[in-house]
Amino acid sequence: MAKNSRSLPQTLRHYLVNPLALGYLGVVLAVCLWVTVDTISAASSGDASFAILWAVLVTAPSSMLLSFAGPAALVMIPIGAVVQAVALGALYRHITERPARGIENGISGV
């Protein structure tokens, strides 16, 4: 079994720095900014807002693994976003690097 020569930060960077993972993190950031603005405006009017559910849904299912109540639940949103981005990044790397590995081994894609 070949030993992976990358450290954990290098591996995370490898999976997080690609268009799919960065695009997903951008969508999560935009949703979280919208939730923040909506929550602040709803708090000033005295009306309850369910906008926080959008942030949880965008990062689901990773953000739903552990159920917390109160402010501790907000910690699961960025953790869920990073987990999902790493998974998407791994998928992106697998799809984009697979033909290159097949050609190196002398295996055609046909």
PDB file of N, CA, C and O in Angstrom, residues 4 6-7 12 17 30 37-38 45 47-48 54 62 66 70 77-78 80 82 86 101 107:
ATOM      1  N   ASN A   4       0.710   7.935   1.666  1.00  0.00           N
ATOM      2  CA  ASN A   4       0.398   9.276   1.191  1.00  0.00           C
ATOM      3  C   ASN A   4       1.450  10.233   1.742  1.00  0.00           C
ATOM      4  O   ASN A   4       1.649  10.315   2.949  1.00  0.00           O
ATOM      5  N   ARG A   6       1.406  13.465   1.598  1.00  0.00           N
ATOM      6  CA  ARG A   6       0.873  14.776   1.952  1.00  0.00           C
ATOM      7  C   ARG A   6       0.488  14.819   3.427  1.00  0.00           C
ATOM      8  O   ARG A   6      -0.008  13.854   3.975  1.00  0.00           O
ATOM      9  N   SER A   7       0.667  15.988   4.013  1.00  0.00           N
ATOM     10  CA  SER A   7       0.186  16.191   5.377  1.00  0.00           C
ATOM     11  C   SER A   7      -1.302  16.531   5.314  1.00  0.00           C
ATOM     12  O   SER A   7      -1.867  16.746   4.244  1.00  0.00           O
ATOM     13  N   LEU A  12      -6.162  18.724   2.662  1.00  0.00           N
ATOM     14  CA  LEU A  12      -7.352  19.575   2.686  1.00  0.00           C
ATOM     15  C   LEU A  12      -7.278  20.648   1.610  1.00  0.00           C
ATOM     16  O   LEU A  12      -8.258  20.926   0.923  1.00  0.00           O
ATOM     17  N   VAL A  17      -9.240  23.531  -2.960  1.00  0.00           N
ATOM     18  CA  VAL A  17      -8.893  24.537  -3.962  1.00  0.00           C
ATOM     19  C   VAL A  17      -9.183  23.981  -5.354  1.00  0.00           C
ATOM     20  O   VAL A  17      -8.305  23.484  -6.052  1.00  0.00           O
ATOM     21  N   ALA A  30     -22.758  33.214   0.725  1.00  0.00           N
ATOM     22  CA  ALA A  30     -23.836  34.120   0.314  1.00  0.00           C
ATOM     23  C   ALA A  30     -25.113  33.849   1.104  1.00  0.00           C
ATOM     24  O   ALA A  30     -25.780  34.787   1.551  1.00  0.00           O
ATOM     25  N   VAL A  37     -28.355  39.172   7.466  1.00  0.00           N
ATOM     26  CA  VAL A  37     -29.102  40.404   7.185  1.00  0.00           C
ATOM     27  C   VAL A  37     -30.576  40.219   7.534  1.00  0.00           C
ATOM     28  O   VAL A  37     -31.194  41.095   8.159  1.00  0.00           O
ATOM     29  N   ASP A  38     -31.151  39.087   7.159  1.00  0.00           N
ATOM     30  CA  ASP A  38     -32.556  38.832   7.442  1.00  0.00           C
ATOM     31  C   ASP A  38     -32.821  38.720   8.946  1.00  0.00           C
ATOM     32  O   ASP A  38     -33.827  39.217   9.431  1.00  0.00           O
ATOM     33  N   SER A  45     -37.670  44.340  13.887  1.00  0.00           N
ATOM     34  CA  SER A  45     -39.114  44.488  13.744  1.00  0.00           C
ATOM     35  C   SER A  45     -39.888  43.657  14.770  1.00  0.00           C
ATOM     36  O   SER A  45     -41.099  43.783  14.867  1.00  0.00           O
ATOM     37  N   ASP A  47     -40.252  40.467  14.621  1.00  0.00           N
ATOM     38  CA  ASP A  47     -40.824  39.310  13.947  1.00  0.00           C
ATOM     39  C   ASP A  47     -39.815  38.167  13.961  1.00  0.00           C
ATOM     40  O   ASP A  47     -38.624  38.373  13.768  1.00  0.00           O
ATOM     41  N   ALA A  48     -40.288  36.956  14.158  1.00  0.00           N
ATOM     42  CA  ALA A  48     -39.407  35.796  14.154  1.00  0.00           C
ATOM     43  C   ALA A  48     -39.068  35.423  12.710  1.00  0.00           C
ATOM     44  O   ALA A  48     -39.888  35.565  11.816  1.00  0.00           O
ATOM     45  N   TRP A  54     -32.203  27.958   6.192  1.00  0.00           N
ATOM     46  CA  TRP A  54     -31.549  27.896   4.888  1.00  0.00           C
ATOM     47  C   TRP A  54     -30.071  27.566   5.037  1.00  0.00           C
ATOM     48  O   TRP A  54     -29.515  26.802   4.246  1.00  0.00           O
ATOM     49  N   SER A  62     -24.231  17.195   6.494  1.00  0.00           N
ATOM     50  CA  SER A  62     -23.122  17.267   7.457  1.00  0.00           C
ATOM     51  C   SER A  62     -23.447  18.115   8.672  1.00  0.00           C
ATOM     52  O   SER A  62     -23.033  17.789   9.781  1.00  0.00           O
ATOM     53  N   LEU A  66     -24.836  16.247  14.316  1.00  0.00           N
ATOM     54  CA  LEU A  66     -24.978  16.425  15.759  1.00  0.00           C
ATOM     55  C   LEU A  66     -26.018  17.497  16.011  1.00  0.00           C
ATOM     56  O   LEU A  66     -25.998  18.556  15.402  1.00  0.00           O
ATOM     57  N   GLY A  70     -29.317  26.180  20.673  1.00  0.00           N
ATOM     58  CA  GLY A  70     -28.755  27.500  20.957  1.00  0.00           C
ATOM     59  C   GLY A  70     -27.574  27.834  20.072  1.00  0.00           C
ATOM     60  O   GLY A  70     -27.449  27.355  18.943  1.00  0.00           O
ATOM     61  N   ILE A  77     -22.696  24.723  11.259  1.00  0.00           N
ATOM     62  CA  ILE A  77     -22.852  25.233   9.895  1.00  0.00           C
ATOM     63  C   ILE A  77     -21.501  25.348   9.181  1.00  0.00           C
ATOM     64  O   ILE A  77     -21.340  24.798   8.095  1.00  0.00           O
ATOM     65  N   PRO A  78     -20.487  26.020   9.753  1.00  0.00           N
ATOM     66  CA  PRO A  78     -19.198  26.053   9.042  1.00  0.00           C
ATOM     67  C   PRO A  78     -18.516  24.688   8.979  1.00  0.00           C
ATOM     68  O   PRO A  78     -17.870  24.369   7.979  1.00  0.00           O
ATOM     69  N   GLY A  80     -20.069  21.793   8.774  1.00  0.00           N
ATOM     70  CA  GLY A  80     -20.777  21.094   7.708  1.00  0.00           C
ATOM     71  C   GLY A  80     -20.382  21.595   6.333  1.00  0.00           C
ATOM     72  O   GLY A  80     -20.255  20.806   5.387  1.00  0.00           O
ATOM     73  N   VAL A  82     -17.468  22.890   5.412  1.00  0.00           N
ATOM     74  CA  VAL A  82     -16.123  22.410   5.076  1.00  0.00           C
ATOM     75  C   VAL A  82     -16.147  20.920   4.735  1.00  0.00           C
ATOM     76  O   VAL A  82     -15.500  20.490   3.777  1.00  0.00           O
ATOM     77  N   VAL A  86     -15.055  19.496   1.105  1.00  0.00           N
ATOM     78  CA  VAL A  86     -14.003  18.491   0.934  1.00  0.00           C
ATOM     79  C   VAL A  86     -14.548  17.305   0.134  1.00  0.00           C
ATOM     80  O   VAL A  86     -13.873  16.784  -0.757  1.00  0.00           O
ATOM     81  N   ARG A 101      -4.696   9.355 -14.990  1.00  0.00           N
ATOM     82  CA  ARG A 101      -4.134   8.163 -14.364  1.00  0.00           C
ATOM     83  C   ARG A 101      -4.264   6.952 -15.285  1.00  0.00           C
ATOM     84  O   ARG A 101      -3.392   6.111 -15.322  1.00  0.00           O
ATOM     85  N   ILE A 107      -3.787   2.326 -19.916  1.00  0.00           N
ATOM     86  CA  ILE A 107      -5.145   1.865 -20.079  1.00  0.00           C
ATOM     87  C   ILE A 107      -5.909   2.946 -20.819  1.00  0.00           C
ATOM     88  O   ILE A 107      -5.925   4.091 -20.405  1.00  0.00           O
TER      89      ILE A 107
END
